[in-house]
Coordinates of N, CA and C in Angstrom, one line a residue:
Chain L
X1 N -36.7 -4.7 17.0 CA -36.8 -5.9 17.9 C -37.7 -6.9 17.2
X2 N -38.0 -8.2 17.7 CA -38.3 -9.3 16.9 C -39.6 -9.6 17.7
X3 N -40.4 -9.5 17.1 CA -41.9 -9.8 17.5 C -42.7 -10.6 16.2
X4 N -43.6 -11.1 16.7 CA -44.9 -12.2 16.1 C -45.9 -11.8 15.7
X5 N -46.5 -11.4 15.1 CA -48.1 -11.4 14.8 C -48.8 -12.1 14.5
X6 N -49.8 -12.4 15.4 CA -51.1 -13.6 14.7 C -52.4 -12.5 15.3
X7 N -52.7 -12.0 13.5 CA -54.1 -11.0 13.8 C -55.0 -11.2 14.3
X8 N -55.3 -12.9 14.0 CA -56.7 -13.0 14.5 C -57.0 -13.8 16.3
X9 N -58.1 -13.2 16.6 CA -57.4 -13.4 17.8 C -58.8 -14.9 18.1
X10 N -59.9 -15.0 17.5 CA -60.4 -15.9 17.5 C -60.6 -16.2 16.1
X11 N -61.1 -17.8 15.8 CA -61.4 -18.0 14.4 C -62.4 -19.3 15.0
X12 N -63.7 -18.8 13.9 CA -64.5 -20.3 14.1 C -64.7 -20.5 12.8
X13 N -64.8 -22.5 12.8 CA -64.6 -23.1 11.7 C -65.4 -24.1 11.6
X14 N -65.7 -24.5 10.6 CA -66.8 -25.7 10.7 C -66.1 -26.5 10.5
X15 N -66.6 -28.2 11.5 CA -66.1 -29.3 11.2 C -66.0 -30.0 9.8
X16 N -64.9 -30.0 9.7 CA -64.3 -30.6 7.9 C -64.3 -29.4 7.1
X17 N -64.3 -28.4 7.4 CA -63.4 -27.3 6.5 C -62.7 -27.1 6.8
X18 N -61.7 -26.1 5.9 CA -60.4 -25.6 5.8 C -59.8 -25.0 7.1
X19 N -58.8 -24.7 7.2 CA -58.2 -23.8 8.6 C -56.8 -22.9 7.6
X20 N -57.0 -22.0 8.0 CA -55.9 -21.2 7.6 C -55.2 -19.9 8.8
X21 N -54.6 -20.5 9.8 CA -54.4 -19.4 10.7 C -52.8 -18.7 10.4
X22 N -53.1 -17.3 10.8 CA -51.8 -16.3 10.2 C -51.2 -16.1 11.5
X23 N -49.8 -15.9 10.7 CA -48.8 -15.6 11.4 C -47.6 -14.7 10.8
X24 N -47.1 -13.4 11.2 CA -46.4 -12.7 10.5 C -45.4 -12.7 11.9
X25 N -44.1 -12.6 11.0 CA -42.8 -12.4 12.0 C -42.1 -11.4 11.6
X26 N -41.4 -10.6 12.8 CA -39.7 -9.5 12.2 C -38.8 -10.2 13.2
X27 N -38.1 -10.4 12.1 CA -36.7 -10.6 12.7 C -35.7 -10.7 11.9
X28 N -34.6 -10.4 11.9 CA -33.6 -9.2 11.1 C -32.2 -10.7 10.5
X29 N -32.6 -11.9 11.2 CA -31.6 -12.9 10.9 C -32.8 -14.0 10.3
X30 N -32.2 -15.3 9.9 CA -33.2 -16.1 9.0 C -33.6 -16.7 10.9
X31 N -34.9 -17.0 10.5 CA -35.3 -17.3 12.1 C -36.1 -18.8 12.0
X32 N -36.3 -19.5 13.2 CA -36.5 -20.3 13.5 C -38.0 -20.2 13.7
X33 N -38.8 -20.8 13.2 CA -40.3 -21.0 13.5 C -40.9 -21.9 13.7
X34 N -41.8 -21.6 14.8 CA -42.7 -23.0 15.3 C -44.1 -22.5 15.4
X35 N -44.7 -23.8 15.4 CA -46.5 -23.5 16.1 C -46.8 -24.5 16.9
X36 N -47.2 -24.0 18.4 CA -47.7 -24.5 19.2 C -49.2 -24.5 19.5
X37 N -49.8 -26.2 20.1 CA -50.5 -25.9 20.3 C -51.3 -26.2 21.8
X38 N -52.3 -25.3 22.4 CA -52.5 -25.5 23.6 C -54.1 -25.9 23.9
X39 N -54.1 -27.0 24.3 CA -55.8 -27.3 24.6 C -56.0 -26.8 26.0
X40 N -57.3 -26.3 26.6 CA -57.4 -25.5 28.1 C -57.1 -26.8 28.9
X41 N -56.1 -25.7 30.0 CA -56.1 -25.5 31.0 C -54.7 -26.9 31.3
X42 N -53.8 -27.2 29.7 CA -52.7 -27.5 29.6 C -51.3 -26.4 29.4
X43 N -50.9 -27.7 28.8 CA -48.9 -26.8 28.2 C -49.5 -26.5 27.2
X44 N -48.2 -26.3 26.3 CA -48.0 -26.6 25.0 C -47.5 -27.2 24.4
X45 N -47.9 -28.1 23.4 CA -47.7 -29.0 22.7 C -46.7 -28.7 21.2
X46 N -46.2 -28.7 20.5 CA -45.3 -28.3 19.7 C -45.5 -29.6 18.4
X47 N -46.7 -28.5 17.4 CA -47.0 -29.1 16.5 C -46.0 -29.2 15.5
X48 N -45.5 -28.3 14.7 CA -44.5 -28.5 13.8 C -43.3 -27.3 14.1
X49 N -42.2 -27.2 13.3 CA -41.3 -26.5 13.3 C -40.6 -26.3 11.5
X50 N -40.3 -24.7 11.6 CA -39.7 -24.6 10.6 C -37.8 -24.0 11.0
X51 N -36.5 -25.0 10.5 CA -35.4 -24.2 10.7 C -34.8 -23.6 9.3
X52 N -34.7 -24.9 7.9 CA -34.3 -24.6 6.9 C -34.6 -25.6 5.6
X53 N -34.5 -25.5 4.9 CA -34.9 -26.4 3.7 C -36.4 -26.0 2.9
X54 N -36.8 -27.3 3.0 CA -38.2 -27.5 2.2 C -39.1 -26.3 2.8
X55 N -39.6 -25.3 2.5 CA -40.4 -24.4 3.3 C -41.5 -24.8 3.5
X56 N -42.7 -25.8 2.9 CA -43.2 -26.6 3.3 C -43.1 -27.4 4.4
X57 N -43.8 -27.4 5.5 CA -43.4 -28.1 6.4 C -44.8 -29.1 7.5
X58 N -44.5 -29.7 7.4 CA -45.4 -30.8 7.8 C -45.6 -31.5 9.7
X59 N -46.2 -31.2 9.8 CA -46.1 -31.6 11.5 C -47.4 -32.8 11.9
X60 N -47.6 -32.7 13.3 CA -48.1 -33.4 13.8 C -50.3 -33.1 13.5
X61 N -50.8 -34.1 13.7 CA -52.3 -34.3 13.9 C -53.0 -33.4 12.2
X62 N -51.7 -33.7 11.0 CA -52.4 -33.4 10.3 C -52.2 -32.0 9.6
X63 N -51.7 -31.1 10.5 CA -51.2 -30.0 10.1 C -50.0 -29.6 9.3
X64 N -49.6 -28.6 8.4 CA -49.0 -28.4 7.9 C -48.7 -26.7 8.0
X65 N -47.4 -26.1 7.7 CA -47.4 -24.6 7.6 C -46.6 -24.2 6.1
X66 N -46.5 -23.1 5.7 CA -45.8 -22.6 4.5 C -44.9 -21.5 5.5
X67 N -43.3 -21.5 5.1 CA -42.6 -20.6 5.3 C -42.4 -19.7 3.6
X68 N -42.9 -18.3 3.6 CA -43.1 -17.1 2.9 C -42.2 -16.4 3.3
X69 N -40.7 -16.0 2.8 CA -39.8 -14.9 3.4 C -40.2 -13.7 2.6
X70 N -40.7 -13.6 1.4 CA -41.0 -12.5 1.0 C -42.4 -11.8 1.7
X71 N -43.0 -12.3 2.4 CA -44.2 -11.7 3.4 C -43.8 -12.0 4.7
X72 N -42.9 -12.5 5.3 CA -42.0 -12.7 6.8 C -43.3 -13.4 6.7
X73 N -43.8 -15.0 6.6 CA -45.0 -15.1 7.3 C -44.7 -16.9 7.4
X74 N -45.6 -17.4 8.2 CA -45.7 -18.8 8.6 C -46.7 -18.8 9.0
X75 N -47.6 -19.6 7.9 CA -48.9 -19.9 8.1 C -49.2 -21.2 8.5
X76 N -50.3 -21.1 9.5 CA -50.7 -22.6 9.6 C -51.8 -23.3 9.0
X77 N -52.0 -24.2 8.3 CA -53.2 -24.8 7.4 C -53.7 -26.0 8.0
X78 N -54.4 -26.5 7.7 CA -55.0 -27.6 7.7 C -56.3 -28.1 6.9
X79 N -56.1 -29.2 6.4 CA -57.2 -29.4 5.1 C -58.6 -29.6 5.5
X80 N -58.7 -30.3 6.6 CA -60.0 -30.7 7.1 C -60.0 -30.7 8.8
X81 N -61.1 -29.7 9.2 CA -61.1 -29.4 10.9 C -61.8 -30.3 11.5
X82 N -61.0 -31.0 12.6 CA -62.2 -31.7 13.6 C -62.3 -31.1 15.1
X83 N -63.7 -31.6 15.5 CA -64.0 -30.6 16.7 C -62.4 -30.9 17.7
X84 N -61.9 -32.0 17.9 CA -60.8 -32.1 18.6 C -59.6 -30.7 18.1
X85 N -59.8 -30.2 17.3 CA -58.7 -29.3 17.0 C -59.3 -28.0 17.9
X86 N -60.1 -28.0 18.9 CA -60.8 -26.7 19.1 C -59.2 -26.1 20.5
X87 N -59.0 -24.8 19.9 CA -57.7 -25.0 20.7 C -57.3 -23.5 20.6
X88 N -56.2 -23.1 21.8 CA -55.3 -22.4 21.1 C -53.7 -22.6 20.6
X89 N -53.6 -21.6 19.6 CA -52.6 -21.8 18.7 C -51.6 -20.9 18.6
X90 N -50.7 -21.0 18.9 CA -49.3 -20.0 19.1 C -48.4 -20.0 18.1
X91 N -47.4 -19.0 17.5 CA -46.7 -18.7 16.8 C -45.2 -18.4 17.4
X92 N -44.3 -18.8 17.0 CA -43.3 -18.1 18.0 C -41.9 -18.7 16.9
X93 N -41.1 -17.7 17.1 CA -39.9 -17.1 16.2 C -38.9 -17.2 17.6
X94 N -37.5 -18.2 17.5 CA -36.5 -18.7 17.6 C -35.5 -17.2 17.9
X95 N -35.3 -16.9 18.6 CA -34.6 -15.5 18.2 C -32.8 -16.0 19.0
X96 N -32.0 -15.6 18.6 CA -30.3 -16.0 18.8 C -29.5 -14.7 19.1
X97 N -29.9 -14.0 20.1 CA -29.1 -12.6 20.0 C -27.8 -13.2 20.3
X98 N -27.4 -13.6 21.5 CA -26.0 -14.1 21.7 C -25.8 -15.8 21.6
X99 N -25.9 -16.2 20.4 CA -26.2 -17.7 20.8 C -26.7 -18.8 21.2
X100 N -28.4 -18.1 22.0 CA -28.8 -18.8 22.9 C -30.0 -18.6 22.4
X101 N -30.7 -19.5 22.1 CA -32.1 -19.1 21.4 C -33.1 -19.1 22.5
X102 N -34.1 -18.2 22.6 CA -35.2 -18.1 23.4 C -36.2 -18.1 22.3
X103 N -37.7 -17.5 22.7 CA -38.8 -17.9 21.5 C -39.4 -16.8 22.0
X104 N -40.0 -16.1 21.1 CA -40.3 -15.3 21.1 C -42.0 -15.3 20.7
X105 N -43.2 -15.3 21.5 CA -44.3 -15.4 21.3 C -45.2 -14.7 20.4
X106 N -46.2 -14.9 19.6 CA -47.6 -14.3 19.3 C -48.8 -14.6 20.7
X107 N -49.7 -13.3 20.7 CA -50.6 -13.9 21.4 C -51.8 -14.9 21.3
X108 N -51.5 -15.2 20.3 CA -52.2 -16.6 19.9 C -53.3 -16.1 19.0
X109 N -54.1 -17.5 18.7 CA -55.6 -17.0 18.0 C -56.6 -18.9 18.1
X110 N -57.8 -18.5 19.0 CA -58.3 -19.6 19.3 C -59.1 -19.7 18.1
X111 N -59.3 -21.4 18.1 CA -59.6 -21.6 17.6 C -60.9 -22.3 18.1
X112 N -62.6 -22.1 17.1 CA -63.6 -22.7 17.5 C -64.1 -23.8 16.9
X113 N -64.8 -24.6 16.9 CA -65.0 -25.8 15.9 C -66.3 -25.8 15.9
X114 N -67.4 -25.5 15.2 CA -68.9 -25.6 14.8 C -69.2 -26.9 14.2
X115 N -70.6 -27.6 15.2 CA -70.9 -28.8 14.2 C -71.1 -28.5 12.9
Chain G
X1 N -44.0 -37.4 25.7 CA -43.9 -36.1 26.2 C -42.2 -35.7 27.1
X2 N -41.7 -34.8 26.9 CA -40.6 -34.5 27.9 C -41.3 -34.4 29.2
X3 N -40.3 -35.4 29.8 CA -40.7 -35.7 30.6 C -40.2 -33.7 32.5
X4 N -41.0 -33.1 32.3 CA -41.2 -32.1 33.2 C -42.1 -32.0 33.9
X5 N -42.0 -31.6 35.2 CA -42.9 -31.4 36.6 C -43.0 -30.9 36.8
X6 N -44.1 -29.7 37.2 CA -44.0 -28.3 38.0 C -44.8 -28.2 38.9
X7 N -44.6 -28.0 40.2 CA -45.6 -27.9 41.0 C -44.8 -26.7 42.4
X8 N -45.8 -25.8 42.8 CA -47.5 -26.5 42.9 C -48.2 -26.5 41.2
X9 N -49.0 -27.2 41.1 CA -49.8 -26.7 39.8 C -50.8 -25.7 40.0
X10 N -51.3 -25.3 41.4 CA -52.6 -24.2 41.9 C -52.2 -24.0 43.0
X11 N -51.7 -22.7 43.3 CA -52.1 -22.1 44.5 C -52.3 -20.5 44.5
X12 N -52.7 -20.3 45.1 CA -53.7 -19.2 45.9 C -52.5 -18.7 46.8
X13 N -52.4 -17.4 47.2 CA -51.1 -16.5 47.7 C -51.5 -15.3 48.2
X14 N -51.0 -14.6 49.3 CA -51.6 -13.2 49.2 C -50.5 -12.3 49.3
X15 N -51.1 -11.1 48.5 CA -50.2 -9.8 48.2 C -49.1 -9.6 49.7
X16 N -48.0 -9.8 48.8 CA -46.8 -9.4 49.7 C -45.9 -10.8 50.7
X17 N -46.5 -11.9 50.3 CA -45.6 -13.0 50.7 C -44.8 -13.4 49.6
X18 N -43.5 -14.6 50.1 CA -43.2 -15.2 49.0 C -43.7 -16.2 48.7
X19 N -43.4 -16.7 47.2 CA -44.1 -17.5 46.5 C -42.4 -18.3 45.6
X20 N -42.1 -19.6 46.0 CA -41.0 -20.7 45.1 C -42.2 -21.3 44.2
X21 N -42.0 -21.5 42.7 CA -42.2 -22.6 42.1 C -41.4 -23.6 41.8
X22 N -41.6 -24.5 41.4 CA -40.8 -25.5 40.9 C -40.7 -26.5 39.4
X23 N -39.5 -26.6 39.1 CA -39.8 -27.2 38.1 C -38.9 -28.3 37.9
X24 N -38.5 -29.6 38.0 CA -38.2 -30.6 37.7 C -38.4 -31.3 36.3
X25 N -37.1 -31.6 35.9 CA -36.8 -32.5 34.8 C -35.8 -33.7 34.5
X26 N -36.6 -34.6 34.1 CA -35.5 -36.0 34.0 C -35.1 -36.5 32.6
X27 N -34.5 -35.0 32.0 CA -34.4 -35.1 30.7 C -32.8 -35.0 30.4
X28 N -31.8 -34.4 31.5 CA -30.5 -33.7 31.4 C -30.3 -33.1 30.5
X29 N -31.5 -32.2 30.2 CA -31.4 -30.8 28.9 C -30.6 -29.8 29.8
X30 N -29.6 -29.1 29.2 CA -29.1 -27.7 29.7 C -29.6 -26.8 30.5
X31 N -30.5 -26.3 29.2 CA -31.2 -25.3 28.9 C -32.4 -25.2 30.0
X32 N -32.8 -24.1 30.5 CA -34.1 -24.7 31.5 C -34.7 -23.1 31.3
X33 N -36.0 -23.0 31.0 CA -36.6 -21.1 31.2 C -37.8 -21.2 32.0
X34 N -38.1 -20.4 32.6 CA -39.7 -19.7 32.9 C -40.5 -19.1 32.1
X35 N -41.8 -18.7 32.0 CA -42.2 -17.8 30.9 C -43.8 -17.9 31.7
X36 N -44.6 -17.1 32.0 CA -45.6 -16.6 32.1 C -46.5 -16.2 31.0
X37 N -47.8 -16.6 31.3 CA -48.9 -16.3 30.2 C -49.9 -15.8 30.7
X38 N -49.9 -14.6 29.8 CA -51.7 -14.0 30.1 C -52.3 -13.6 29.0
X39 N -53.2 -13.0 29.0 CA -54.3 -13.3 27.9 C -53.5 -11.7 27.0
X40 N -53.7 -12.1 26.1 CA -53.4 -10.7 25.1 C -51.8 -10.5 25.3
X41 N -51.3 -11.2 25.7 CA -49.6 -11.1 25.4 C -49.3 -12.4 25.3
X42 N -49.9 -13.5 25.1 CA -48.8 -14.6 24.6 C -47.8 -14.9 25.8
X43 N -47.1 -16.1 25.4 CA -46.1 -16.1 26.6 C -45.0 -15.4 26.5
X44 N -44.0 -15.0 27.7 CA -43.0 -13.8 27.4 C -42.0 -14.6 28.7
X45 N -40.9 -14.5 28.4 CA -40.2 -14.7 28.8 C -39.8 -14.0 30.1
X46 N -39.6 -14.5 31.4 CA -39.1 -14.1 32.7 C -37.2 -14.2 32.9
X47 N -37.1 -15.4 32.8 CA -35.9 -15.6 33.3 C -35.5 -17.0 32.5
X48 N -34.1 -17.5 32.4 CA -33.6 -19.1 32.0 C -32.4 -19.4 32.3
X49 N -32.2 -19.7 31.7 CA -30.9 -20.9 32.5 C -30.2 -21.6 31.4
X50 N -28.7 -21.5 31.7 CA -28.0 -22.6 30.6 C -26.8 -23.2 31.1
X51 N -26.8 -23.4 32.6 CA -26.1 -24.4 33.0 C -26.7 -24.3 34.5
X52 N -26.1 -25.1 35.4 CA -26.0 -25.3 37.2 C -25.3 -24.1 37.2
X53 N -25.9 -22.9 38.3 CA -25.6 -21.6 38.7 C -25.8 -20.8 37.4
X54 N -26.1 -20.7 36.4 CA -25.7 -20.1 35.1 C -27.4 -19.7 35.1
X55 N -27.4 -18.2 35.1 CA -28.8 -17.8 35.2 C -28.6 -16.0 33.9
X56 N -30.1 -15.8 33.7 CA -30.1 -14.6 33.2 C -31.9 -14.1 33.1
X57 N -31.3 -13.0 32.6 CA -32.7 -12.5 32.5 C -33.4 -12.5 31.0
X58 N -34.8 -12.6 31.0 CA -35.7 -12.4 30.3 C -36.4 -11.2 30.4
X59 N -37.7 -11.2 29.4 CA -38.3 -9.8 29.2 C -39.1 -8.8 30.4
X60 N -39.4 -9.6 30.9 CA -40.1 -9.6 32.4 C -39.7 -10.0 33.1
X61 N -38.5 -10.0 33.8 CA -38.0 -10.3 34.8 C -38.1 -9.6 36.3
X62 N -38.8 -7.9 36.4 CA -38.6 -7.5 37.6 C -40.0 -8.3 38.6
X63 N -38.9 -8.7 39.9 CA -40.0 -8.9 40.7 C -39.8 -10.3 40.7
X64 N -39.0 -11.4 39.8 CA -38.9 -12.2 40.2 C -37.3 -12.7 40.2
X65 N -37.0 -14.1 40.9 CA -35.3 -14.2 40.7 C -35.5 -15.7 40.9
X66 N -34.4 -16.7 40.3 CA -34.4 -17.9 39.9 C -33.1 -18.4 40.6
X67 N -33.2 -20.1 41.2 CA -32.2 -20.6 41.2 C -31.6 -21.7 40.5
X68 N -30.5 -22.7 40.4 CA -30.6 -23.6 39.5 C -29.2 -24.2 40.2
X69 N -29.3 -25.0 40.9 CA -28.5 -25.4 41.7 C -28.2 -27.1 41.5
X70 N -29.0 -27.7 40.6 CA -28.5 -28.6 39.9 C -29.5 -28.6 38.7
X71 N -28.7 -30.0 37.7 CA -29.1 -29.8 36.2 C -31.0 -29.9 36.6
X72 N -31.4 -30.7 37.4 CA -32.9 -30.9 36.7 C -33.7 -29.7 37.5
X73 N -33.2 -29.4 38.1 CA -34.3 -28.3 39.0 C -34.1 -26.5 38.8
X74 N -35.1 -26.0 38.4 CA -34.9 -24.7 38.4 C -36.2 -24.2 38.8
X75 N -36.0 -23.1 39.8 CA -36.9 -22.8 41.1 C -37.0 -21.2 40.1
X76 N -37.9 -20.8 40.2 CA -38.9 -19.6 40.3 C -39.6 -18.9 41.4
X77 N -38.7 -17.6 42.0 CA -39.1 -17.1 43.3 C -39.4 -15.7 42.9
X78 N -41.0 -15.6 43.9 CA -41.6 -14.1 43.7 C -41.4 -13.9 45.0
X79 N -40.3 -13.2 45.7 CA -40.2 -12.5 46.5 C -41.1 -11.9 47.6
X80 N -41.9 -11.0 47.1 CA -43.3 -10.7 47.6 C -44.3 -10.4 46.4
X81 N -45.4 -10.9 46.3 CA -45.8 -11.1 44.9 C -47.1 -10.1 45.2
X82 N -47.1 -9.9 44.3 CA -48.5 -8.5 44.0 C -49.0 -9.2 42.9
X83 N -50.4 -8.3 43.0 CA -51.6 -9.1 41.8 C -51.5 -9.1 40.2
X84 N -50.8 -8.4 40.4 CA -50.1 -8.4 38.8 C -49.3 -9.4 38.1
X85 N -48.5 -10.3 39.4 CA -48.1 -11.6 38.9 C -48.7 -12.7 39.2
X86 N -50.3 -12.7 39.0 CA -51.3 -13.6 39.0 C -51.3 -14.0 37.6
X87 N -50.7 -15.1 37.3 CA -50.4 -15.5 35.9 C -50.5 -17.0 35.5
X88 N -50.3 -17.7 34.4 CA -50.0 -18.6 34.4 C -48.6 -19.5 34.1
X89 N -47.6 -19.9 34.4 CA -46.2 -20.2 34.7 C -45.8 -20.9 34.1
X90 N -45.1 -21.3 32.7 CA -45.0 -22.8 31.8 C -42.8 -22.6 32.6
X91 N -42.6 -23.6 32.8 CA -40.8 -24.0 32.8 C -41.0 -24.9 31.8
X92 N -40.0 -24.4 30.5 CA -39.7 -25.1 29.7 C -37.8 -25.6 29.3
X93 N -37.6 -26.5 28.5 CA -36.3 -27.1 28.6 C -35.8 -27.0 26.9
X94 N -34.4 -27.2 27.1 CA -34.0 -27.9 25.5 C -32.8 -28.5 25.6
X95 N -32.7 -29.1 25.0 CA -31.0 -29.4 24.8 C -30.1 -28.9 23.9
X96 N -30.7 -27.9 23.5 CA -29.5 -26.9 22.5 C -29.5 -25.5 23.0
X97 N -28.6 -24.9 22.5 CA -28.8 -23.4 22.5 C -29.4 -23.1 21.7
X98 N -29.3 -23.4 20.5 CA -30.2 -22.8 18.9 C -30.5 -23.9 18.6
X99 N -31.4 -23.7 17.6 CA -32.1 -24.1 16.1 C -33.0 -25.5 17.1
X100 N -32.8 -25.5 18.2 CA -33.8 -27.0 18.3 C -35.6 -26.5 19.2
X101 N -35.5 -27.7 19.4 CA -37.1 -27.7 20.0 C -36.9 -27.1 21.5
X102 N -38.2 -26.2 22.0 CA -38.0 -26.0 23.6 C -39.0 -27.0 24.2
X103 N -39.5 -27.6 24.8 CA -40.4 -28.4 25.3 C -41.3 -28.0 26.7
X104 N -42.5 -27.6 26.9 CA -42.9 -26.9 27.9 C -43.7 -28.4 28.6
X105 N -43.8 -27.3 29.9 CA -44.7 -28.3 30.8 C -45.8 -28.3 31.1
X106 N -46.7 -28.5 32.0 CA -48.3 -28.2 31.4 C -48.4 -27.1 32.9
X107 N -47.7 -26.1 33.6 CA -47.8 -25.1 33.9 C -48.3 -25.1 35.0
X108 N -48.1 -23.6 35.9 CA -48.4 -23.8 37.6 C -49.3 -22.3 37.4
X109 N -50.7 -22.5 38.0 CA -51.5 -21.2 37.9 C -51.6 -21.0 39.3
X110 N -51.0 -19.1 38.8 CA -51.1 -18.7 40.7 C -52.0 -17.5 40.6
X111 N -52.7 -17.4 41.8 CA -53.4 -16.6 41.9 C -53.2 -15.4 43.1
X112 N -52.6 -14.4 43.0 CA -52.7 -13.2 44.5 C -53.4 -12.8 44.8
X113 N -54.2 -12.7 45.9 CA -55.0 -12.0 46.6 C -54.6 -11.1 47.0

């Protein structure tokens, strides 16, 4: 069955360093990937997406992810953190059993921002 | 932002009544789902929708049932709701069946007593 993994379930980062949050996926057809993001006590916002092509993939406020099919993985990066990024962050794989894509979640991994 | 409404956005409920949510869209996407979130599972899918009357089920679906009786509204009913579906409730949309964006809404938190 097609499930998500994002191991870490918190991450803190200092303002203007790196971000590197993981994401491992199974799923048995080439899949659809996204990263969502949710600030408290909203939706979700839908930072970038991966369907096909360049596996580098570039999204919104800065962020970027790498699609890796030889590790099933979609990582999310970002070069420099600002306290505004303090958030959670979701993973989720596009799944098409009959057609009809639904998404299929990670439980996320918050994120903290340290002056 | 897609433009979606869900309300109520808070209410408070007690074990063993029903509970409708709602969710409105002025987008004429198809596609229409529910999905619940709680801590340590991510969101999961309940129930969705891919036309007017055209309903199915998701991963967690017992305990609740949907209607969809025109394109922008798709209703979310807990029958008699117990504290276990004290959750938080995203209705999201798309306009494709595959490969595109789902767009959520910023979500209805219920709580059972």
């Amino acid at each position: 069955a097609q499930s998500v993994t994002q191991p870490d379930i918190h991450i803190t980062v200092s303002e203007g360093a790196s971000l590197e949050l993981r994401c491992n996926y199974s799923y048995g057809a080439t899949p659809y990937l996204f990263w969502y993001v949710q600030s408290p006590g909203q939706g979700l916002q839908l930072l970038l997406k991966y369907f096909s092509g360049d596996t580098l993939v570039q999204g919104i406020k800065g962020f970027e992810a790498e699609f890796k099919r030889s590790q099933s993985s979609f990582n999310l990066r970002k070069p420099s953190v600002h306290w505004s990024d303090a958030a959670e962050y979701f993973c989720a794989v596009g799944v098409n059993p009959t057609g009809f894509q639904k998404l299929v979640f990670g439980t996320g991994t918050r994120l903290l921002v340290s002056p | 932002d897609a433009g979606i409404t869900q309300s109520p956005r808070h209410k408070v409920t007690e074990t063993g009544t029903p509970v409708t949510l709602r969710c409105h869209q002025t987008e004429n996407h198809r596609y229409m789902y529910w999905y619940r979130q709680d801590p340590g599972h991510g969101l999961r899918l309940i129930h969705y929708s891919y036309g007017v009357k055209d309903t199915d089920k998701g991963e967690v679906s017992d305990g609740y049932s949907v209607s969809r009786s025109k394109t922008e509204d798709f209703l979310l009913t807990l029958e008699s709701a117990t504290s276990s579906q004290t959750s938080v409730y995203f209705c999201a949309i798309s306009d494709s069946p595959g490969g595109n964006t789902i767009y959520f809404g910023e979500g209805s938190w219920l709580t059972v007593v």
